[in-house]
PDB file of C-alpha atoms in Angstrom:
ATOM      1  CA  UNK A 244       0.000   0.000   0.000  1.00  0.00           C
ATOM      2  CA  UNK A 245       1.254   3.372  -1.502  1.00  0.00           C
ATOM      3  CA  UNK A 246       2.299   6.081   2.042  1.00  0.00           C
ATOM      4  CA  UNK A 247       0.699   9.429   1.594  1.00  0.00           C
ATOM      5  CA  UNK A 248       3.342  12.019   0.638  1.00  0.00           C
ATOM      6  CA  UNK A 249       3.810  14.544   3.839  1.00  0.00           C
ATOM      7  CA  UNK A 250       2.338  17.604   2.919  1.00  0.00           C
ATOM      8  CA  UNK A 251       5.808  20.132   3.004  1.00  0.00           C
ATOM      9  CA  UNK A 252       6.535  17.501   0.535  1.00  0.00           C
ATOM     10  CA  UNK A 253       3.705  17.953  -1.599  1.00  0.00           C
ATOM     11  CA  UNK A 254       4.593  21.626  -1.071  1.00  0.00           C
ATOM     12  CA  UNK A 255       7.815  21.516  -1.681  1.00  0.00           C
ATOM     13  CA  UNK A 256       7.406  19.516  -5.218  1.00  0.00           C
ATOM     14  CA  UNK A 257       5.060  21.956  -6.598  1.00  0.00           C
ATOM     15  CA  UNK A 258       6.734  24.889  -5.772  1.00  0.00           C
ATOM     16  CA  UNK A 259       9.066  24.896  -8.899  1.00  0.00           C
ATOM     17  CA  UNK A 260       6.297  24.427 -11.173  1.00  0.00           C
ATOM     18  CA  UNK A 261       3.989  26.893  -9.911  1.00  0.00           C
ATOM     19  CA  UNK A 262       6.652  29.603 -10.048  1.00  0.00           C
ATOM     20  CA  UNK A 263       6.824  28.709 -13.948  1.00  0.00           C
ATOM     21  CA  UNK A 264       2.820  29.005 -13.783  1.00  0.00           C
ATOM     22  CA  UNK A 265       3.536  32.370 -12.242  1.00  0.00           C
ATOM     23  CA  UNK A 266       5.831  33.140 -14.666  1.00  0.00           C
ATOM     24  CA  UNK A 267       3.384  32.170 -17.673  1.00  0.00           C
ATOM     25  CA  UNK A 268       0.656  34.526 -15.742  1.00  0.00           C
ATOM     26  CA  UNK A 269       2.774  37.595 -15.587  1.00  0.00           C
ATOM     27  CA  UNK A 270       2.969  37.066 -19.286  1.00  0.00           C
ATOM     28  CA  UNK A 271      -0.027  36.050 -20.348  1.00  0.00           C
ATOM     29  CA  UNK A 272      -2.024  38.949 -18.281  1.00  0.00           C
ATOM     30  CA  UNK A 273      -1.830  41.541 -20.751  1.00  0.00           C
ATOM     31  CA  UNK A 274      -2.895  39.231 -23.894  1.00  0.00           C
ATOM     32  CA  UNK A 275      -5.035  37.222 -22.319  1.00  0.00           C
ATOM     33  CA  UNK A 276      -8.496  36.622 -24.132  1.00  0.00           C
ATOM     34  CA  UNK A 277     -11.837  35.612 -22.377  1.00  0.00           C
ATOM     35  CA  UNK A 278     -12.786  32.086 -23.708  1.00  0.00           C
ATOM     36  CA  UNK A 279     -16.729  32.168 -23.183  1.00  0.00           C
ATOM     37  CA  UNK A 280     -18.185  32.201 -19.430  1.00  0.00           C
ATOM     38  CA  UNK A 281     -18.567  29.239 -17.421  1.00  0.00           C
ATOM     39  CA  UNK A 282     -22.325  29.418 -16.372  1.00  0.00           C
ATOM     40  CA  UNK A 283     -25.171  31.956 -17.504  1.00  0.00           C
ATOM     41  CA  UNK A 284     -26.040  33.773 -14.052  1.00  0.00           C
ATOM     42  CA  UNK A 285     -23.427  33.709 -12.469  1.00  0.00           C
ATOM     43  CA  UNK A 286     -21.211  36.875 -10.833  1.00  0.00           C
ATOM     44  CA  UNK A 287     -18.898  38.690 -12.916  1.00  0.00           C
ATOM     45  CA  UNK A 288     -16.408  36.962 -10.847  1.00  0.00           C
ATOM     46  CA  UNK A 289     -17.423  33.802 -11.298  1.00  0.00           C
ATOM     47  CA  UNK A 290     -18.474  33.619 -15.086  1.00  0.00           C
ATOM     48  CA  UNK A 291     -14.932  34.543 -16.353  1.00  0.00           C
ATOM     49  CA  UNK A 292     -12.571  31.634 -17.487  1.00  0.00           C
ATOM     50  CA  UNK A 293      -9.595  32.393 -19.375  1.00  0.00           C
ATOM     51  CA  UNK A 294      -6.502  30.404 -21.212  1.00  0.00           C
ATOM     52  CA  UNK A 295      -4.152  30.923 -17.853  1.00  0.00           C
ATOM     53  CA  UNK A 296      -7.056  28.937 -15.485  1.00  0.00           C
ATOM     54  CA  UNK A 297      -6.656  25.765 -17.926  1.00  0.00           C
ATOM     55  CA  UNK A 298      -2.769  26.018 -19.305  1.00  0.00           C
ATOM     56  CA  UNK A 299      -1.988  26.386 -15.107  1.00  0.00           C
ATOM     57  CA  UNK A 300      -4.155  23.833 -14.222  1.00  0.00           C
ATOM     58  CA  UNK A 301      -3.051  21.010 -16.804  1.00  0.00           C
ATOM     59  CA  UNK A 302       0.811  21.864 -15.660  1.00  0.00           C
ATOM     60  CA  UNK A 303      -0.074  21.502 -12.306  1.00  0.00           C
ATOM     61  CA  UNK A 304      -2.137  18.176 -12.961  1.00  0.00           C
ATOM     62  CA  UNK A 305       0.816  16.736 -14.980  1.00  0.00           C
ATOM     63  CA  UNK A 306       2.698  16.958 -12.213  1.00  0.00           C
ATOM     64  CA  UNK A 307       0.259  15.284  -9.903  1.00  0.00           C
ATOM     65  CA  UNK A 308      -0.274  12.306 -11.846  1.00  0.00           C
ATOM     66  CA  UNK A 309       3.806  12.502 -12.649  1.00  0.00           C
ATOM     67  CA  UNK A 310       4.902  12.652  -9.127  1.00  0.00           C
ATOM     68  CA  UNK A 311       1.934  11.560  -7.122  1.00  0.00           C
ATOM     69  CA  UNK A 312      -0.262   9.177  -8.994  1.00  0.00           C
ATOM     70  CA  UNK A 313      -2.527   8.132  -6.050  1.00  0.00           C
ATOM     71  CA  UNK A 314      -3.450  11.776  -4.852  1.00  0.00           C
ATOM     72  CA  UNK A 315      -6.378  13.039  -4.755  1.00  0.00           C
ATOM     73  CA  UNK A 316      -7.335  16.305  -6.943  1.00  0.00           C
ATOM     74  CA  UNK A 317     -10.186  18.549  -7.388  1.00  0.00           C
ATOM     75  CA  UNK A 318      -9.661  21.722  -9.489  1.00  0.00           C
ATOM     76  CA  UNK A 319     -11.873  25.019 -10.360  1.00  0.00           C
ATOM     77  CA  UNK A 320     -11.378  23.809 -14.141  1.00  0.00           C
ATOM     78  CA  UNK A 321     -12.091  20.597 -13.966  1.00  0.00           C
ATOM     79  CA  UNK A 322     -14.809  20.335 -16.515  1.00  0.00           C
ATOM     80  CA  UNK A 323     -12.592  21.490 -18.990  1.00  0.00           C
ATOM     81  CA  UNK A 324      -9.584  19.743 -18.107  1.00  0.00           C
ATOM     82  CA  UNK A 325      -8.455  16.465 -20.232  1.00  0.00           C
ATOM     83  CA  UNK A 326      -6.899  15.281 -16.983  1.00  0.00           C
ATOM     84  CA  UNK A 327      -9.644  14.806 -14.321  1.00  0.00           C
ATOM     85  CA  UNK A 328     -10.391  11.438 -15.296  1.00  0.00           C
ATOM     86  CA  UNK A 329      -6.984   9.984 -14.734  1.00  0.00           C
ATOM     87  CA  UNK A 330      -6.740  10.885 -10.629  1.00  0.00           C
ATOM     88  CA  UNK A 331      -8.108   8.596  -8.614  1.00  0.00           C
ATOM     89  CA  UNK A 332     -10.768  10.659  -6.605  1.00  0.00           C
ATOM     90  CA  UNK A 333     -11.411  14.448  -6.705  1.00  0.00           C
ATOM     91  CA  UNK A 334     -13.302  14.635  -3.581  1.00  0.00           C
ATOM     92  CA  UNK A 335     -12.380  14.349   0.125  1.00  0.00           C
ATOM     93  CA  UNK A 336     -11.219  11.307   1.543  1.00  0.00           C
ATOM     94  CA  UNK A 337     -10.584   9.830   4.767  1.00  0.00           C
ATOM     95  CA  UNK A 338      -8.103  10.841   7.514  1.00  0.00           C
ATOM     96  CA  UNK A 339      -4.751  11.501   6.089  1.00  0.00           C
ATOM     97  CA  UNK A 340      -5.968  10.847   2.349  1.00  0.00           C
ATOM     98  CA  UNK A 341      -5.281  14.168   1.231  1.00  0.00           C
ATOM     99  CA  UNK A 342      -7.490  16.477  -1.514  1.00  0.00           C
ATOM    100  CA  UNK A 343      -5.125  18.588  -3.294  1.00  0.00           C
ATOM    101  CA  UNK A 344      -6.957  21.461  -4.541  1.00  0.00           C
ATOM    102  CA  UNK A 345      -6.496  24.402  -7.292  1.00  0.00           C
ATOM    103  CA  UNK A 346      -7.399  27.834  -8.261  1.00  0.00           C
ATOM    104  CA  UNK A 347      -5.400  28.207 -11.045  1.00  0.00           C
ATOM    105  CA  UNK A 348      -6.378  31.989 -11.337  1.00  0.00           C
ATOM    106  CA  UNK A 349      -8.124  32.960  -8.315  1.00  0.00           C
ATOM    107  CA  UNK A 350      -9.504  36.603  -8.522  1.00  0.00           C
ATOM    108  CA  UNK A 351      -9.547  36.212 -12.671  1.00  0.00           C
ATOM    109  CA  UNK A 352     -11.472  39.746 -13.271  1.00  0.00           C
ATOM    110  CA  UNK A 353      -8.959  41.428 -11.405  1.00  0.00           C
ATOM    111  CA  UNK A 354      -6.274  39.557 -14.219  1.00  0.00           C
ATOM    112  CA  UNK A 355      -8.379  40.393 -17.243  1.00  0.00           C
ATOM    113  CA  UNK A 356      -8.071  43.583 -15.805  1.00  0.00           C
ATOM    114  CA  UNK A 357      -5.064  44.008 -15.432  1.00  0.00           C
ATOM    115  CA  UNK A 358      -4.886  44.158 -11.654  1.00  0.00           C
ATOM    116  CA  UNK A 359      -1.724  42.867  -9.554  1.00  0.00           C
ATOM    117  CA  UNK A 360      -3.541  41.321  -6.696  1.00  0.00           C
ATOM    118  CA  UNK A 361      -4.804  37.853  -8.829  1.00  0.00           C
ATOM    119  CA  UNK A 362      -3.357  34.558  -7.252  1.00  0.00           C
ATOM    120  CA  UNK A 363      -2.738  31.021  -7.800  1.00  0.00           C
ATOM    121  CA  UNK A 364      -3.912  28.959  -4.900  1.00  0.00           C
ATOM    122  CA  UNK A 365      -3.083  25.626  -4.178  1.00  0.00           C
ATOM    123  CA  UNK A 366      -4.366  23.692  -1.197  1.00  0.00           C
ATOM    124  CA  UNK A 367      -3.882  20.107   1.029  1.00  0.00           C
ATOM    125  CA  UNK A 368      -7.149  18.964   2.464  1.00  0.00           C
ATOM    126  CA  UNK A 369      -7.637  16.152   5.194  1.00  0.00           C
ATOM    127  CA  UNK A 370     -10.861  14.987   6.095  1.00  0.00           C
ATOM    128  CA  UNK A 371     -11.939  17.646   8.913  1.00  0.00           C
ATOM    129  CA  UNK A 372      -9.441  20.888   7.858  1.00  0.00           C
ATOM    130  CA  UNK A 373      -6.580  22.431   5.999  1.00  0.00           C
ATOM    131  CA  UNK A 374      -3.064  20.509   5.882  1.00  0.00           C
ATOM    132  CA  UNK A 375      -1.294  23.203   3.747  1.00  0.00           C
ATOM    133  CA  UNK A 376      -1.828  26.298   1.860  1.00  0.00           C
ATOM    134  CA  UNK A 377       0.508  27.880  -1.134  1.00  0.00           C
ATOM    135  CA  UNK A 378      -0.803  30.945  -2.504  1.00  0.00           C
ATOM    136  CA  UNK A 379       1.394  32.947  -5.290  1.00  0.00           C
ATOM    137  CA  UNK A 380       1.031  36.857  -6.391  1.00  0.00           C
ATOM    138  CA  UNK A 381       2.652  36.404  -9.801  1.00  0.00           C
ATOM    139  CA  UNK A 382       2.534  40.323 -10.688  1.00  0.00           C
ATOM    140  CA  UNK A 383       3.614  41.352  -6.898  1.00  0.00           C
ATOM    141  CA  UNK A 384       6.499  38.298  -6.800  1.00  0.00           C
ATOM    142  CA  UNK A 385       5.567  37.051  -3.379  1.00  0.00           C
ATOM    143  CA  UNK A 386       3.688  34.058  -1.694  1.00  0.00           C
ATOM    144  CA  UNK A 387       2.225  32.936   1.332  1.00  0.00           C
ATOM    145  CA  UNK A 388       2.521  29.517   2.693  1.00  0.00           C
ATOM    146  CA  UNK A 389       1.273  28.087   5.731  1.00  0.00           C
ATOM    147  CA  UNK A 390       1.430  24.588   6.956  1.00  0.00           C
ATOM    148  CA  UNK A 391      -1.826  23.088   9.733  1.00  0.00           C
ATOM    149  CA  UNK A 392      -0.320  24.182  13.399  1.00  0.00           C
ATOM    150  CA  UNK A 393       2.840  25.779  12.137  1.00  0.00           C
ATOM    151  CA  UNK A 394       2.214  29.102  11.191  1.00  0.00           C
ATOM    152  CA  UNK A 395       1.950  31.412   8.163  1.00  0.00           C
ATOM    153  CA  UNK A 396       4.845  32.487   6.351  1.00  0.00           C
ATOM    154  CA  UNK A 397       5.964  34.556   3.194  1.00  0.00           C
ATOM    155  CA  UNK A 398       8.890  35.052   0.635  1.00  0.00           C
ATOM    156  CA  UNK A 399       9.507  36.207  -2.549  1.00  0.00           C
ATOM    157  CA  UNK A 400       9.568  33.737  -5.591  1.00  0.00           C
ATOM    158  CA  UNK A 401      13.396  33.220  -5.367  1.00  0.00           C
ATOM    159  CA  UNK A 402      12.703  31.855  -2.437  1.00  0.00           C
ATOM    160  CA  UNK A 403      12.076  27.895  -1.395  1.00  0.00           C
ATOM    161  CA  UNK A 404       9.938  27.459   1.386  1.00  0.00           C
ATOM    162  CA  UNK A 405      12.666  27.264   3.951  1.00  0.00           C
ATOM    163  CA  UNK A 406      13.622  30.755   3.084  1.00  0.00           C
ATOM    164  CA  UNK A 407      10.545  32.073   3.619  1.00  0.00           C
ATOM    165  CA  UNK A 408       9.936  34.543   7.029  1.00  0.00           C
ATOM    166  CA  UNK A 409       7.109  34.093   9.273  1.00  0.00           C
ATOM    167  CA  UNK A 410       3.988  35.611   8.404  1.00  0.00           C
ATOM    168  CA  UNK A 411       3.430  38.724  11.059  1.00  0.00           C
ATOM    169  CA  UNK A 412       0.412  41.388  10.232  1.00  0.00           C
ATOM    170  CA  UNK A 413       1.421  43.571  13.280  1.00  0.00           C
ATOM    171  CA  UNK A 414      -0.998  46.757  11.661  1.00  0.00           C
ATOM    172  CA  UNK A 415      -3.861  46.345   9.211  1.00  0.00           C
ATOM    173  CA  UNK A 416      -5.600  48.959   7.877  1.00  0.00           C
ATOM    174  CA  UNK A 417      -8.994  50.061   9.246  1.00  0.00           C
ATOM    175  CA  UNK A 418     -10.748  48.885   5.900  1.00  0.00           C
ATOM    176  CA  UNK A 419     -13.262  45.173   5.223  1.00  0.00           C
ATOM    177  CA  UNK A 420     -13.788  43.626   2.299  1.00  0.00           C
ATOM    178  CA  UNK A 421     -17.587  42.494   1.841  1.00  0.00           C
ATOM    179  CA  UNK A 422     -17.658  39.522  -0.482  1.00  0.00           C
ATOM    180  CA  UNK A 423     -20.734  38.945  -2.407  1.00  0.00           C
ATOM    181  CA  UNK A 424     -23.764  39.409  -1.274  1.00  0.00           C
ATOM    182  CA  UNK A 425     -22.854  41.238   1.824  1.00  0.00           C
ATOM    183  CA  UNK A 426     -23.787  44.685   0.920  1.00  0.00           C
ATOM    184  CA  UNK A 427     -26.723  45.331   3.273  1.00  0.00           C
ATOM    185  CA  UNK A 428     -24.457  45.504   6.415  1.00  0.00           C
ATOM    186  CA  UNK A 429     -22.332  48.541   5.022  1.00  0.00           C
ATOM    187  CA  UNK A 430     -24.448  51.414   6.768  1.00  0.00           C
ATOM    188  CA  UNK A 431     -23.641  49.459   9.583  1.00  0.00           C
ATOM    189  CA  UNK A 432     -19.333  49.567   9.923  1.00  0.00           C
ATOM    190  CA  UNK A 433     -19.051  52.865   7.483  1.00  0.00           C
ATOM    191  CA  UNK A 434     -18.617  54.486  11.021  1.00  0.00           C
ATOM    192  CA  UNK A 435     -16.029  52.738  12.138  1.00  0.00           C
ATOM    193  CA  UNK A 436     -14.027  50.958   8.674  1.00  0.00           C
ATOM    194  CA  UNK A 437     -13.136  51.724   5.002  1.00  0.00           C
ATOM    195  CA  UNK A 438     -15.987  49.555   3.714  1.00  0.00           C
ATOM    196  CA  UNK A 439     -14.970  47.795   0.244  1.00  0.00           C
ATOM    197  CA  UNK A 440     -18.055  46.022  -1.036  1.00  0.00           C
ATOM    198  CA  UNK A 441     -17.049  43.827  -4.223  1.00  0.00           C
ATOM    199  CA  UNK A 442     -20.034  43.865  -5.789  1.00  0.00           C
ATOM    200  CA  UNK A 443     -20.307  47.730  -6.472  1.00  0.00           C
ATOM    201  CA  UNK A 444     -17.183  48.920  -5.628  1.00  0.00           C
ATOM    202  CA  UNK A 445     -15.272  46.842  -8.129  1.00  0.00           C
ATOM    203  CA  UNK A 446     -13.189  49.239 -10.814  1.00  0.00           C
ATOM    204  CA  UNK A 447     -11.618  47.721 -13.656  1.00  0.00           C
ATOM    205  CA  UNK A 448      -9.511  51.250 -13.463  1.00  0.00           C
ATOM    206  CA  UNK A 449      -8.872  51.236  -9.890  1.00  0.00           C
ATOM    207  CA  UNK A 450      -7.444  48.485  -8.052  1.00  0.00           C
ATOM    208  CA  UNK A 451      -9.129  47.568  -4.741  1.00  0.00           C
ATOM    209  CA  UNK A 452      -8.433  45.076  -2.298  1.00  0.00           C
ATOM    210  CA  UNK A 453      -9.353  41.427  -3.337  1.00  0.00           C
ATOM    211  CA  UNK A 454      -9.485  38.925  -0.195  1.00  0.00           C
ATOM    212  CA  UNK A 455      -6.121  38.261  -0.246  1.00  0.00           C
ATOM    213  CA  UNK A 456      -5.236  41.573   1.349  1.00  0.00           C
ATOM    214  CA  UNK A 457      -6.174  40.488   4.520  1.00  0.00           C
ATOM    215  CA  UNK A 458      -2.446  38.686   4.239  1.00  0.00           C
ATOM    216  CA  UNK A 459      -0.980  42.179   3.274  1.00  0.00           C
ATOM    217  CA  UNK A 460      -2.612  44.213   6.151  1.00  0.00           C
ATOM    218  CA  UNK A 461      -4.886  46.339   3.563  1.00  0.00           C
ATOM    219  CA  UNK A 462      -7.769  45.034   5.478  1.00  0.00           C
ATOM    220  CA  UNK A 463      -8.177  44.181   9.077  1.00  0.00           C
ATOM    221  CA  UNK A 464     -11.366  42.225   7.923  1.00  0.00           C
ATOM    222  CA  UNK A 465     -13.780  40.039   5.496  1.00  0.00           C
ATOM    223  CA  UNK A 466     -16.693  38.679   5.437  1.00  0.00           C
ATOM    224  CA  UNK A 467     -18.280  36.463   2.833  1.00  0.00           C
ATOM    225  CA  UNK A 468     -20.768  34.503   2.285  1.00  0.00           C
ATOM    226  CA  UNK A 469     -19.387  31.637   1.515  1.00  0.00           C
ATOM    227  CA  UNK A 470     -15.835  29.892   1.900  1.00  0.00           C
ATOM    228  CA  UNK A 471     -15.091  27.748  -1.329  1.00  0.00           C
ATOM    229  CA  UNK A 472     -12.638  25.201  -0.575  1.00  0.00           C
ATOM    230  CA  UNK A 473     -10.101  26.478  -3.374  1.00  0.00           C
ATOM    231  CA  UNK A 474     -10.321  30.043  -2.531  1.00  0.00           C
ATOM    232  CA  UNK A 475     -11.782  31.660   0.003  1.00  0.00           C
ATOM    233  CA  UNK A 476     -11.180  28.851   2.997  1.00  0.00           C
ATOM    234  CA  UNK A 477      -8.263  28.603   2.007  1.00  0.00           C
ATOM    235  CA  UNK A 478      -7.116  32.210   2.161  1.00  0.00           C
ATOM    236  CA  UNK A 479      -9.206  31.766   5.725  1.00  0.00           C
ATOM    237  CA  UNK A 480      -6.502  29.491   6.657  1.00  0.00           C
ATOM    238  CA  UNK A 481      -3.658  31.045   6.162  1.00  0.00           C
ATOM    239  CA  UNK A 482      -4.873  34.168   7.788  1.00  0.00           C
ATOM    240  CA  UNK A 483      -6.106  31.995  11.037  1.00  0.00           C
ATOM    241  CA  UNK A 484      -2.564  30.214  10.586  1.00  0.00           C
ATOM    242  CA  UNK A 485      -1.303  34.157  10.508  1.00  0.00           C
ATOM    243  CA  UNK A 486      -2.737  35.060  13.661  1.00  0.00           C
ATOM    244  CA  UNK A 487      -6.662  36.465  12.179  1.00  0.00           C
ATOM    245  CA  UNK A 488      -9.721  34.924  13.695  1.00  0.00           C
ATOM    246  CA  UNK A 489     -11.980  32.875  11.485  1.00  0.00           C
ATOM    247  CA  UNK A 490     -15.551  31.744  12.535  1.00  0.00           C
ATOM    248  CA  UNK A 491     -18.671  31.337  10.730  1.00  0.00           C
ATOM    249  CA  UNK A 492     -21.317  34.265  10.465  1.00  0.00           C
ATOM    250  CA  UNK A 493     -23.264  33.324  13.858  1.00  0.00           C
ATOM    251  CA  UNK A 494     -19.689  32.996  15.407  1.00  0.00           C
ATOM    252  CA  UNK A 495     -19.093  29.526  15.336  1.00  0.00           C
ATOM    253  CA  UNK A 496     -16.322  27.251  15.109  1.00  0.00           C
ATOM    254  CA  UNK A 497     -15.708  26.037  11.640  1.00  0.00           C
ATOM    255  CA  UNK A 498     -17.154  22.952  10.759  1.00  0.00           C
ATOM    256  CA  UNK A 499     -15.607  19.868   9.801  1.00  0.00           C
ATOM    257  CA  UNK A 500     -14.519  20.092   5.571  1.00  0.00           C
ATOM    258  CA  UNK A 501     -16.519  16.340   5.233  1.00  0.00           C
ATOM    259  CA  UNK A 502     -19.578  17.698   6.650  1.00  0.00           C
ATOM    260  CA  UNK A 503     -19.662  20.717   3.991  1.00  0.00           C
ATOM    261  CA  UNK A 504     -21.576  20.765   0.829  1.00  0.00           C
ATOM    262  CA  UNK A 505     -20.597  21.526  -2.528  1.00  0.00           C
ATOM    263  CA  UNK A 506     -16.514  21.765  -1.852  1.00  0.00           C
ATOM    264  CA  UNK A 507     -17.658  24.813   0.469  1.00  0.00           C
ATOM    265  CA  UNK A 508     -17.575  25.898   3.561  1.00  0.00           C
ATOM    266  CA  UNK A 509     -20.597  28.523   5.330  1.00  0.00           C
ATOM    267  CA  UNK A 510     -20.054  32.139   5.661  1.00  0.00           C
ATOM    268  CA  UNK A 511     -17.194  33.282   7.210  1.00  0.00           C
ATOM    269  CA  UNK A 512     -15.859  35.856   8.772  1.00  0.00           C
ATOM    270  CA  UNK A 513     -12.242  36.693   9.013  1.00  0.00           C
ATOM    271  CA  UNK A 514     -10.929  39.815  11.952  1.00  0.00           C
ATOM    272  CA  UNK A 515      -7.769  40.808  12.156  1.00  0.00           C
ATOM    273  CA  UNK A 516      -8.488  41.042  16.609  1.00  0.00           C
ATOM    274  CA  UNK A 517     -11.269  40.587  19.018  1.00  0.00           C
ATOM    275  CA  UNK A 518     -12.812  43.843  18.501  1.00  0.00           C
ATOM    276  CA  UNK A 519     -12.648  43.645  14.530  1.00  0.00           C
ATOM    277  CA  UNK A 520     -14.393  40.654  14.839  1.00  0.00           C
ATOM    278  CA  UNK A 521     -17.135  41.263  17.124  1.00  0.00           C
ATOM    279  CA  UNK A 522     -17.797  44.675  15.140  1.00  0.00           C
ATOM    280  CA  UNK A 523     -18.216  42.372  11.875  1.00  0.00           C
ATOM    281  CA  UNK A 524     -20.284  39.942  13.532  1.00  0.00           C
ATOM    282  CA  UNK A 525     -23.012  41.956  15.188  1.00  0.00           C
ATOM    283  CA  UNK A 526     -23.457  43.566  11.860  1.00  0.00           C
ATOM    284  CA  UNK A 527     -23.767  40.240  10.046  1.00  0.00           C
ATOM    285  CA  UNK A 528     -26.585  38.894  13.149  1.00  0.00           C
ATOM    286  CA  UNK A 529     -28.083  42.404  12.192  1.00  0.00           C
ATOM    287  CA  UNK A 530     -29.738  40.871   8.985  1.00  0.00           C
TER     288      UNK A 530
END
C-alpha cells in the first residue's frame, strides 16, 4: 500500500512548477483573451474563465499524476480539463488521504483587468481541515505559505519554502472587504471601517483590495458569504494560521470540511483582533 506524501513535501514539489505558472501569468495577463463564461447567471467573478485557469491547471495536474499518482485532486477547471479522469478521486477522503486542490487563477477579473492582486492557490485537504496552503502573487512576486499548526509564512519567488519569514500582520488597515452578497451591512461599519463592497465597488480602473489583502494588512477584515474550498477557505486558513480569527457568520467554530456541501464551507468571517471581529459579527446577526 502506496504512504501518503507529507504535505511540506507535496509543497515543496510543486513549488518549482507553480513559479513557472507564475511566470506564464505575468505574461499572459496583458494578452489574455476571455474564452466564453462558465455558467449563464453567475457573478462577474465567477463567469470569467480564461486560457491561464486551464494552461496552469493542466501543468499543475501533470505533475500530480507525474509525481503523485494516487493523490487526490479537485480543481476550479475541472470540466474542462483532459486530466480529471486519470486521478483517482477528486473529492475528500478519509483521515490523512489528502485532496489537493487548485485555483489556477483565483480573482480572474482582477487579471483580465489588469490588476496585480490575482493569485494562484493551491491547497492540502484532510478529512476535517486544511493541511497546507501555497498561494502565489505572480505580478507582486511574493507568496504565502502556511502549513496546519505551524504558522503562516511569506517570501519572494526566489525563495524555497525554507527561506521564507514568518507571516506577522502587526498593523492592518482600518478597511473590510464584503464579499458577495454582503452589501446590506455597510451602513452598519461605514462608522467605524473603510468599507470595500465587491459587488459595487469593483473598478476595472482602480485596483481595490481582493481577499487576499487580509495577508498584506490592507484590510483588518472580510466577510463572505461563503468559503469555497479552493479560494476563500483557504485564504481563511492562512490568515487563522497568521494570527486572524476565522468563525462562521453566527460565530461559530468552523465545521468539519466532510460535513460541507458543494466543496464549500458557510459564511465566514475573518478579523484581524477581538474587537474587529465582534464589530463584523453583530453587523452580520443584524440581517
Amino acid at each position: 500500500m502506496s504512504t501518503t506524501p507529507s504535505t511540506r513535501l507535496i509543497l515543496s514539489t510543486l513549488l518549482p512548477h507553480l513559479k513557472v505558472a507564475a511566470g506564464y501569468a505575468r505574461f499572459m495577463q496583458p494578452k489574455i483573451a476571455a474564452l466564453p463564461a462558465k455558467e449563464e447567471g453567475k457573478n462577474f467573478f465567477a463567469a470569467a474563465l480564461t486560457d491561464a485557469d486551464v494552461a496552469i491547471q493542466n501543468l499543475v495536474e501533470v505533475v500530480l499524476l507525474g509525481t503523485f499518482p494516487e493523490i487526490r485532486f479537485y480543481g476550479e477547471e475541472y470540466e474542462s480539463s483532459r486530466n480529471t479522469k486519470y486521478f483517482r478521486a477528486t473529492e475528500l477522503g478519509l483521515e490523512d488521504d489528502y485532496l489537493v486542490t487548485l485555483d489556477p487563477i483565483d480573482g480572474t477579473t482582477f487579471y483580465m483587468d489588469g490588476h496585480s492582486n490575482y493569485q494562484i492557490i493551491l491547497s492540502i485537504l484532510n478529512a476535517d481541515d486544511f493541511e497546507a496552503v501555497l498561494a502565489i502573487s505572480p505580478a507582486q512576486n511574493v507568496y504565502f505559505y502556511a502549513l496546519r499548526g505551524e504558522g503562516a509564512f511569506k517570501g519572494t519567488l526566489e525563495m524555497n519554502l525554507e527561506a521564507c519569514i514568518p507571516l506577522e500582520i502587526t498593523s492592518a488597515k482600518p478597511a473590510v472587504l464584503l464579499g458577495w452578497g454582503m452589501n446590506a451591512i455597510a451602513p452598519l461599519l461605514k462608522d467605524r471601517y473603510q468599507v470595500i463592497d465587491i459587488a459595487n465597488d469593483y473598478s476595472s480602473d482602480i485596483q481595490i483590495p481582493n481577499l487576499n489583502g487580509i495577508l498584506t494588512g490592507d484590510l483588518s477584515g472580510a466577510v463572505i458569504r461563503a468559503g469555497k474550498f479552493i479560494d476563500g477557505a483557504a485564504l481563511a486558513f492562512l490568515a487563522r494560521e497568521a494570527g486572524y480569527l476565522v468563525t462562521t457568520l453566527d460565530g461559530s467554530t468552523l465545521p468539519p470540511l466532510d460535513t460541507c456541501e458543494n466543496y464549500s464551507l458557510p459564511g465566514l468571517i475573518v478579523a484581524a483582533s477581538k474587537s474587529v471581529h465582534q464589530h463584523l459579527l453583530e453587523a452580520t446577526q443584524s440581517l
